[in-house]
mmCIF file of C-alpha atoms in Angstrom:
data_model
loop_
_atom_site.group_PDB
_atom_site.id
_atom_site.type_symbol
_atom_site.label_atom_id
_atom_site.label_comp_id
_atom_site.label_asym_id
_atom_site.label_seq_id
_atom_site.Cartn_x
_atom_site.Cartn_y
_atom_site.Cartn_z
ATOM 1 C CA MET A 6 8.389 0.200 2.624
ATOM 2 C CA THR A 7 5.031 1.658 3.695
ATOM 3 C CA VAL A 8 5.014 5.329 4.732
ATOM 4 C CA ASP A 9 2.359 6.991 6.871
ATOM 5 C CA VAL A 10 1.993 10.053 4.642
ATOM 6 C CA LEU A 11 3.060 10.629 1.015
ATOM 7 C CA THR A 12 2.864 14.188 -0.273
ATOM 8 C CA TYR A 13 3.162 15.855 -3.621
ATOM 9 C CA GLY A 14 3.825 19.552 -4.258
ATOM 10 C CA GLU A 15 6.238 22.435 -4.572
ATOM 11 C CA THR A 16 9.018 23.527 -2.157
ATOM 12 C CA MET A 17 10.958 26.712 -2.561
ATOM 13 C CA GLY A 18 14.044 28.499 -1.183
ATOM 14 C CA LEU A 19 13.043 30.939 1.559
ATOM 15 C CA PHE A 20 14.867 34.202 2.340
ATOM 16 C CA GLU A 21 13.518 35.537 5.672
ATOM 17 C CA SER A 22 14.331 38.891 7.201
ATOM 18 C CA GLU A 23 16.071 38.632 10.542
ATOM 19 C CA ARG A 24 14.722 41.991 11.745
ATOM 20 C CA ILE A 25 11.058 43.073 12.302
ATOM 21 C CA GLY A 26 9.951 45.916 10.020
ATOM 22 C CA PRO A 27 9.537 46.620 6.308
ATOM 23 C CA LEU A 28 11.797 44.539 4.042
ATOM 24 C CA ARG A 29 12.641 47.726 2.118
ATOM 25 C CA MET A 30 14.754 48.809 5.098
ATOM 26 C CA GLY A 31 17.257 46.133 4.294
ATOM 27 C CA GLY A 32 19.223 44.145 6.650
ATOM 28 C CA PRO A 33 20.435 40.438 7.061
ATOM 29 C CA MET A 34 18.408 37.601 5.594
ATOM 30 C CA ARG A 35 18.209 33.915 6.608
ATOM 31 C CA LEU A 36 18.181 31.224 3.915
ATOM 32 C CA SER A 37 15.893 28.276 4.488
ATOM 33 C CA MET A 38 13.090 26.420 2.609
ATOM 34 C CA ALA A 39 9.329 26.560 2.612
ATOM 35 C CA GLY A 40 6.540 24.435 1.127
ATOM 36 C CA ALA A 41 3.132 23.463 2.467
ATOM 37 C CA GLU A 42 3.537 19.794 1.731
ATOM 38 C CA THR A 43 7.117 19.506 3.009
ATOM 39 C CA THR A 44 6.019 21.260 6.292
ATOM 40 C CA VAL A 45 3.463 18.468 6.669
ATOM 41 C CA ALA A 46 5.972 15.731 5.904
ATOM 42 C CA ILE A 47 8.536 17.159 8.417
ATOM 43 C CA GLY A 48 5.764 17.391 11.012
ATOM 44 C CA VAL A 49 4.816 13.822 10.500
ATOM 45 C CA SER A 50 8.375 12.654 10.845
ATOM 46 C CA ARG A 51 9.069 14.581 13.970
ATOM 47 C CA LEU A 52 5.958 13.131 15.550
ATOM 48 C CA GLY A 53 7.400 9.589 15.032
ATOM 49 C CA GLY A 54 5.627 8.787 11.706
ATOM 50 C CA SER A 55 7.134 8.220 8.296
ATOM 51 C CA ALA A 56 6.685 10.540 5.368
ATOM 52 C CA ALA A 57 7.780 10.911 1.815
ATOM 53 C CA TRP A 58 7.736 13.981 -0.448
ATOM 54 C CA VAL A 59 7.681 14.115 -4.263
ATOM 55 C CA GLY A 60 8.312 17.160 -6.256
ATOM 56 C CA VAL A 61 10.710 18.878 -8.674
ATOM 57 C CA VAL A 62 13.609 21.094 -7.683
ATOM 58 C CA GLY A 63 16.311 22.734 -9.775
ATOM 59 C CA ASP A 64 19.856 21.466 -10.209
ATOM 60 C CA ASP A 65 21.083 24.342 -8.035
ATOM 61 C CA GLU A 66 22.223 25.215 -4.447
ATOM 62 C CA VAL A 67 18.723 25.974 -3.311
ATOM 63 C CA GLY A 68 17.409 22.624 -4.699
ATOM 64 C CA ARG A 69 20.274 20.916 -2.888
ATOM 65 C CA LEU A 70 19.425 22.760 0.344
ATOM 66 C CA ILE A 71 15.849 21.516 0.193
ATOM 67 C CA LEU A 72 16.922 17.827 -0.433
ATOM 68 C CA ARG A 73 19.524 18.047 2.322
ATOM 69 C CA THR A 74 17.061 19.512 4.873
ATOM 70 C CA LEU A 75 14.384 16.898 4.112
ATOM 71 C CA ARG A 76 16.830 13.996 4.409
ATOM 72 C CA ALA A 77 18.101 15.475 7.690
ATOM 73 C CA GLU A 78 14.506 15.423 8.865
ATOM 74 C CA GLN A 79 14.100 11.821 7.788
ATOM 75 C CA VAL A 80 11.634 12.614 5.085
ATOM 76 C CA GLN A 81 11.983 10.176 2.170
ATOM 77 C CA THR A 82 12.929 11.897 -1.184
ATOM 78 C CA ASP A 83 13.392 8.926 -3.502
ATOM 79 C CA GLY A 84 10.696 10.272 -5.862
ATOM 80 C CA VAL A 85 12.126 13.843 -6.083
ATOM 81 C CA VAL A 86 13.097 14.912 -9.680
ATOM 82 C CA VAL A 87 16.129 17.243 -10.104
ATOM 83 C CA ASP A 88 15.515 19.307 -13.255
ATOM 84 C CA PRO A 89 18.644 21.058 -14.723
ATOM 85 C CA ARG A 90 16.571 23.194 -17.052
ATOM 86 C CA THR A 91 14.794 25.354 -14.527
ATOM 87 C CA PRO A 92 15.735 27.060 -11.182
ATOM 88 C CA THR A 93 14.199 26.232 -7.861
ATOM 89 C CA GLY A 94 11.567 28.932 -6.863
ATOM 90 C CA LEU A 95 12.136 31.483 -4.250
ATOM 91 C CA LEU A 96 10.082 33.485 -1.759
ATOM 92 C CA LEU A 97 10.868 36.411 0.503
ATOM 93 C CA LYS A 98 9.361 36.476 4.001
ATOM 94 C CA GLU A 99 8.921 39.746 5.714
ATOM 95 C CA ARG A 100 8.383 40.007 9.478
ATOM 96 C CA ARG A 101 6.313 43.171 9.116
ATOM 97 C CA SER A 102 5.512 43.319 12.855
ATOM 98 C CA ALA A 103 5.477 41.095 15.846
ATOM 99 C CA GLY A 104 3.077 38.173 15.087
ATOM 100 C CA PHE A 105 2.482 39.321 11.372
ATOM 101 C CA SER A 106 4.403 38.047 8.420
ATOM 102 C CA ARG A 107 3.870 38.461 4.672
ATOM 103 C CA VAL A 108 5.573 36.694 1.748
ATOM 104 C CA SER A 109 6.435 37.555 -1.861
ATOM 105 C CA TYR A 110 6.787 34.642 -4.354
ATOM 106 C CA TYR A 111 9.208 34.280 -7.205
ATOM 107 C CA ARG A 112 7.963 31.009 -8.631
ATOM 108 C CA ARG A 113 6.957 31.665 -12.318
ATOM 109 C CA HIS A 114 8.556 29.104 -14.600
ATOM 110 C CA SER A 115 10.344 27.579 -11.758
ATOM 111 C CA ALA A 116 11.117 23.847 -11.136
ATOM 112 C CA GLY A 117 8.221 23.146 -8.840
ATOM 113 C CA ALA A 118 5.632 23.842 -11.572
ATOM 114 C CA ARG A 119 7.146 21.013 -13.735
ATOM 115 C CA LEU A 120 5.599 18.415 -11.545
ATOM 116 C CA ALA A 121 3.890 16.047 -13.957
ATOM 117 C CA PRO A 122 1.790 12.868 -14.041
ATOM 118 C CA GLU A 123 4.828 10.725 -14.805
ATOM 119 C CA HIS A 124 6.356 11.600 -11.433
ATOM 120 C CA VAL A 125 3.359 10.089 -9.693
ATOM 121 C CA LEU A 126 4.285 6.407 -9.547
ATOM 122 C CA PRO A 127 1.794 3.591 -8.691
ATOM 123 C CA GLU A 128 4.297 1.855 -6.339
ATOM 124 C CA HIS A 129 4.741 4.988 -4.274
ATOM 125 C CA VAL A 130 1.009 5.583 -3.815
ATOM 126 C CA ALA A 131 0.524 1.855 -2.997
ATOM 127 C CA GLU A 132 2.985 2.113 -0.266
ATOM 128 C CA ALA A 133 1.325 5.096 1.436
ATOM 129 C CA ARG A 134 -1.266 4.891 4.187
ATOM 130 C CA ILE A 135 -2.395 8.543 3.372
ATOM 131 C CA VAL A 136 -1.782 10.609 0.248
ATOM 132 C CA HIS A 137 -1.686 14.319 1.131
ATOM 133 C CA LEU A 138 -2.442 16.883 -1.555
ATOM 134 C CA SER A 139 -3.082 20.715 -1.467
ATOM 135 C CA GLY A 140 -4.902 23.225 -3.588
ATOM 136 C CA ILE A 141 -1.609 24.994 -4.304
ATOM 137 C CA THR A 142 -0.400 22.263 -6.579
ATOM 138 C CA PRO A 143 -3.075 22.228 -9.240
ATOM 139 C CA ALA A 144 -2.706 25.996 -9.455
ATOM 140 C CA LEU A 145 0.958 25.856 -10.468
ATOM 141 C CA SER A 146 0.625 24.575 -13.945
ATOM 142 C CA ALA A 147 -1.351 22.236 -16.200
ATOM 143 C CA SER A 148 1.073 19.337 -15.711
ATOM 144 C CA ALA A 149 0.983 19.807 -11.893
ATOM 145 C CA ARG A 150 -2.809 19.748 -12.058
ATOM 146 C CA GLN A 151 -2.672 16.483 -14.063
ATOM 147 C CA ALA A 152 -0.246 15.109 -11.527
ATOM 148 C CA VAL A 153 -2.840 15.781 -8.707
ATOM 149 C CA PHE A 154 -5.563 13.960 -10.528
ATOM 150 C CA ARG A 155 -3.152 11.060 -11.325
ATOM 151 C CA ALA A 156 -2.451 10.771 -7.580
ATOM 152 C CA LEU A 157 -6.220 10.780 -6.914
ATOM 153 C CA GLU A 158 -6.765 8.046 -9.476
ATOM 154 C CA LEU A 159 -3.909 5.845 -8.198
ATOM 155 C CA ALA A 160 -4.980 6.311 -4.624
ATOM 156 C CA GLU A 161 -8.504 5.273 -5.387
ATOM 157 C CA GLU A 162 -7.309 2.147 -7.267
ATOM 158 C CA ALA A 163 -5.064 1.217 -4.316
ATOM 159 C CA GLY A 164 -7.702 1.971 -1.710
ATOM 160 C CA ARG A 165 -5.568 4.653 0.028
ATOM 161 C CA THR A 166 -6.827 7.420 2.092
ATOM 162 C CA VAL A 167 -6.632 10.885 0.436
ATOM 163 C CA CYS A 168 -6.317 14.090 2.422
ATOM 164 C CA VAL A 169 -6.772 17.460 0.680
ATOM 165 C CA ASP A 170 -5.924 20.806 2.246
ATOM 166 C CA LEU A 171 -7.592 23.556 0.111
ATOM 167 C CA ASN A 172 -4.764 26.075 0.708
ATOM 168 C CA TYR A 173 -6.398 28.471 -1.832
ATOM 169 C CA ARG A 174 -3.826 31.102 -3.020
ATOM 170 C CA SER A 175 -5.413 34.066 -4.811
ATOM 171 C CA ALA A 176 -2.001 34.993 -6.297
ATOM 172 C CA LEU A 177 -1.994 31.795 -8.357
ATOM 173 C CA TRP A 178 -5.661 31.676 -9.629
ATOM 174 C CA THR A 179 -8.987 33.387 -9.240
ATOM 175 C CA ALA A 180 -11.796 31.922 -7.162
ATOM 176 C CA MET A 181 -13.710 31.292 -10.461
ATOM 177 C CA GLU A 182 -10.789 29.280 -11.764
ATOM 178 C CA ALA A 183 -10.221 27.414 -8.613
ATOM 179 C CA ARG A 184 -13.688 26.498 -7.545
ATOM 180 C CA PRO A 185 -14.531 23.774 -10.140
ATOM 181 C CA ILE A 186 -11.197 22.077 -9.856
ATOM 182 C CA LEU A 187 -11.133 22.118 -6.089
ATOM 183 C CA MET A 188 -14.684 20.840 -5.968
ATOM 184 C CA GLU A 189 -13.667 17.909 -8.145
ATOM 185 C CA VAL A 190 -10.686 17.147 -5.907
ATOM 186 C CA ILE A 191 -12.691 17.232 -2.744
ATOM 187 C CA LYS A 192 -15.319 14.968 -4.058
ATOM 188 C CA ARG A 193 -12.589 12.320 -4.476
ATOM 189 C CA ALA A 194 -10.986 12.912 -1.022
ATOM 190 C CA ASP A 195 -11.472 11.195 2.323
ATOM 191 C CA ILE A 196 -10.360 14.079 4.437
ATOM 192 C CA VAL A 197 -10.582 17.792 3.627
ATOM 193 C CA LEU A 198 -9.022 20.741 5.523
ATOM 194 C CA ALA A 199 -10.113 24.339 4.963
ATOM 195 C CA THR A 200 -10.083 27.661 6.624
ATOM 196 C CA GLN A 201 -13.537 29.384 7.017
ATOM 197 C CA ARG A 202 -12.809 31.654 4.040
ATOM 198 C CA GLU A 203 -11.923 28.599 1.837
ATOM 199 C CA ALA A 204 -14.918 26.690 2.939
ATOM 200 C CA ALA A 205 -17.099 29.708 2.061
ATOM 201 C CA LEU A 206 -15.420 29.776 -1.389
ATOM 202 C CA LEU A 207 -16.658 26.263 -2.170
ATOM 203 C CA THR A 208 -19.940 25.905 -0.039
ATOM 204 C CA LYS A 209 -21.198 29.512 -0.319
ATOM 205 C CA HIS A 210 -22.086 29.405 3.395
ATOM 206 C CA PRO A 211 -21.377 32.500 5.500
ATOM 207 C CA MET A 212 -18.005 32.576 7.201
ATOM 208 C CA ALA A 213 -19.755 33.214 10.518
ATOM 209 C CA ASP A 214 -21.127 29.624 10.618
ATOM 210 C CA PRO A 215 -18.186 27.227 10.705
ATOM 211 C CA PHE A 216 -20.350 24.228 11.747
ATOM 212 C CA GLU A 217 -22.557 24.522 8.689
ATOM 213 C CA ALA A 218 -19.454 25.035 6.529
ATOM 214 C CA ALA A 219 -17.848 21.860 7.813
ATOM 215 C CA ALA A 220 -21.100 19.901 7.407
ATOM 216 C CA SER A 221 -21.393 21.258 3.807
ATOM 217 C CA LEU A 222 -17.860 20.182 2.941
ATOM 218 C CA GLY A 223 -18.549 16.709 4.436
ATOM 219 C CA ARG A 224 -21.659 16.402 2.308
ATOM 220 C CA LEU A 225 -19.479 16.814 -0.819
ATOM 221 C CA GLY A 226 -17.936 13.411 -0.165
ATOM 222 C CA PRO A 227 -15.180 13.415 2.424
ATOM 223 C CA ARG A 228 -15.905 11.390 5.567
ATOM 224 C CA LEU A 229 -13.938 13.897 7.696
ATOM 225 C CA ALA A 230 -14.096 17.705 6.964
ATOM 226 C CA VAL A 231 -12.200 20.162 9.116
ATOM 227 C CA VAL A 232 -12.698 23.908 9.158
ATOM 228 C CA LYS A 233 -9.652 25.594 10.911
ATOM 229 C CA ARG A 234 -10.350 28.768 12.799
ATOM 230 C CA GLY A 235 -6.963 29.805 13.876
ATOM 231 C CA ALA A 236 -6.859 31.001 17.484
ATOM 232 C CA ASP A 237 -10.622 29.911 17.878
ATOM 233 C CA GLY A 238 -9.686 26.277 17.344
ATOM 234 C CA ALA A 239 -11.456 24.139 14.628
ATOM 235 C CA VAL A 240 -14.730 22.397 13.928
ATOM 236 C CA ALA A 241 -14.963 18.979 12.326
ATOM 237 C CA TRP A 242 -17.634 16.884 10.430
ATOM 238 C CA ASP A 243 -16.803 13.284 11.159
ATOM 239 C CA ASP A 244 -19.055 10.789 9.388
ATOM 240 C CA GLY A 245 -22.123 13.065 10.063
ATOM 241 C CA ARG A 246 -21.104 14.005 13.612
ATOM 242 C CA LEU A 247 -20.032 17.545 14.390
ATOM 243 C CA HIS A 248 -17.101 18.110 16.823
ATOM 244 C CA GLU A 249 -15.675 21.305 18.193
ATOM 245 C CA VAL A 250 -11.916 21.309 18.630
ATOM 246 C CA PRO A 251 -10.908 23.854 21.297
ATOM 247 C CA PRO A 252 -7.791 25.970 20.709
ATOM 248 C CA ARG A 253 -4.620 25.410 22.644
ATOM 249 C CA PRO A 254 -3.267 28.525 24.397
ATOM 250 C CA ALA A 255 -0.355 29.870 22.430
ATOM 251 C CA GLN A 256 1.721 33.044 21.995
ATOM 252 C CA THR A 257 1.779 33.546 18.248
ATOM 253 C CA LEU A 258 5.179 34.606 17.009
ATOM 254 C CA ASP A 259 4.770 33.433 13.469
ATOM 255 C CA PRO A 260 1.407 32.126 12.155
ATOM 256 C CA VAL A 261 2.811 31.010 8.840
ATOM 257 C CA GLY A 262 2.692 27.167 8.778
ATOM 258 C CA ALA A 263 -0.083 26.815 11.300
ATOM 259 C CA GLY A 264 -2.467 24.994 8.997
ATOM 260 C CA ASP A 265 0.228 22.612 7.700
ATOM 261 C CA SER A 266 1.421 21.801 11.286
ATOM 262 C CA PHE A 267 -2.190 21.115 12.134
ATOM 263 C CA ALA A 268 -2.445 18.774 9.124
ATOM 264 C CA ALA A 269 0.661 16.924 10.249
ATOM 265 C CA GLY A 270 -0.669 16.198 13.690
ATOM 266 C CA LEU A 271 -3.956 15.062 12.346
ATOM 267 C CA LEU A 272 -2.575 12.815 9.639
ATOM 268 C CA VAL A 273 0.123 10.991 11.796
ATOM 269 C CA ASP A 274 -2.474 10.059 14.310
ATOM 270 C CA LEU A 275 -4.941 8.873 11.748
ATOM 271 C CA ALA A 276 -2.330 6.858 9.961
ATOM 272 C CA ARG A 277 -1.388 5.123 13.276
ATOM 273 C CA GLY A 278 -5.036 4.181 13.872
ATOM 274 C CA ARG A 279 -6.040 6.771 16.431
ATOM 275 C CA SER A 280 -9.601 8.170 16.397
ATOM 276 C CA ALA A 281 -10.496 11.391 14.641
ATOM 277 C CA GLN A 282 -11.130 13.082 18.022
ATOM 278 C CA GLU A 283 -7.683 12.094 19.349
ATOM 279 C CA ALA A 284 -5.993 13.112 16.060
ATOM 280 C CA LEU A 285 -7.781 16.462 16.076
ATOM 281 C CA ASP A 286 -6.472 17.085 19.684
ATOM 282 C CA THR A 287 -2.924 16.324 18.600
ATOM 283 C CA ALA A 288 -3.318 18.616 15.495
ATOM 284 C CA ALA A 289 -4.345 21.546 17.761
ATOM 285 C CA ALA A 290 -1.468 20.929 20.074
ATOM 286 C CA VAL A 291 1.028 20.653 17.150
ATOM 287 C CA ALA A 292 -0.207 24.029 15.662
ATOM 288 C CA ALA A 293 -0.042 25.751 19.032
ATOM 289 C CA VAL A 294 3.667 24.805 19.489
ATOM 290 C CA ASN A 295 4.572 25.671 15.893
ATOM 291 C CA VAL A 296 3.030 29.163 15.939
ATOM 292 C CA ALA A 297 4.891 30.053 19.050
ATOM 293 C CA CYS A 298 8.226 29.555 17.168
ATOM 294 C CA PRO A 299 9.595 31.555 14.211
ATOM 295 C CA GLY A 300 9.767 29.746 10.903
ATOM 296 C CA ASP A 301 7.267 27.663 8.884
ATOM 297 C CA TRP A 302 8.573 24.225 10.024
ATOM 298 C CA GLU A 303 11.578 24.796 12.318
ATOM 299 C CA GLY A 304 9.393 24.722 15.481
ATOM 300 C CA LEU A 305 7.401 21.567 14.737
ATOM 301 C CA PRO A 306 7.379 19.505 17.893
ATOM 302 C CA SER A 307 8.237 15.932 18.769
ATOM 303 C CA ARG A 308 5.710 13.584 20.381
ATOM 304 C CA ALA A 309 7.340 14.159 23.756
ATOM 305 C CA GLU A 310 7.030 17.867 23.391
ATOM 306 C CA ILE A 311 3.267 17.526 22.566
ATOM 307 C CA ASP A 312 2.858 15.455 25.709
ATOM 308 C CA MET A 313 4.461 18.383 27.558
ATOM 309 C CA VAL A 314 1.994 20.905 26.010
ATOM 310 C CA ARG A 315 -0.875 18.631 27.073
ATOM 311 C CA GLY A 316 0.395 18.835 30.662
ATOM 312 C CA ASP A 317 1.675 15.311 31.118
ATOM 313 C CA ASP A 318 3.976 14.894 33.933
ATOM 314 C CA VAL A 319 6.437 12.452 32.153
ATOM 315 C CA LEU A 320 7.852 13.068 28.758
ATOM 316 C CA ARG A 321 7.532 9.906 26.660
#
């Protein structure tokens, strides 16, 4: 069965403080899950699209929670591998102050890093309209990096659209380590998403010029390059044409997951044949709704809720 978006990556258990303030003060914690690619997959599903996620989880309660949550959100998990040898990774999320969160990762030698080329199956890629990858995955391990390039190879052979969100994480690798690998990935992508800082890492253009950054990313090969600017919206290079994506008004309660929710809105519309301009407008609306809710993925909206944000009179 064809899916709109197929993602590969790592998902971990999330312990989030229920109170605002330093984590060292203690207090109750909420158990959930977090992962860039699964946030995208859930976002696509809630917007009426179809999505599948492939990754590795441990044979433990956190791994079971991840699978249970994804299945409840109607994300396909047929390709997920359960590894009894390693535990599912964890992260702690601290709500340091209103509107500002920070996270600590406990992922070394965890199950997610065991993603490997043999987990990337030709039949899965052939059944996807868009294959979505992030710069987090190749930083996890040598085998995860090989899996990313295997997905790129199979997508090219099958004529599938590839989207790459740079998602550079300095805790996983240095800029010097990341740059040549991410450059190679981008050259083989059809769509690239980046923050201004990530675009500057690859293009060496000043962060103050997002239009030139988007154009420079587009010249590397992708037909659509988007530079996300947070509360200032985004700019996009679309087959040589530059577009500005105005921000949607939003009260930011939790900015974590903003970029992944943006990607979900963009990809589901592109997979369903909408124009890049329409898809970018949806992406901005999805991100605005999500950052106004606590949690990485819990506040992701339905299509009807997006219509409400856009000011439509009737919910569809």
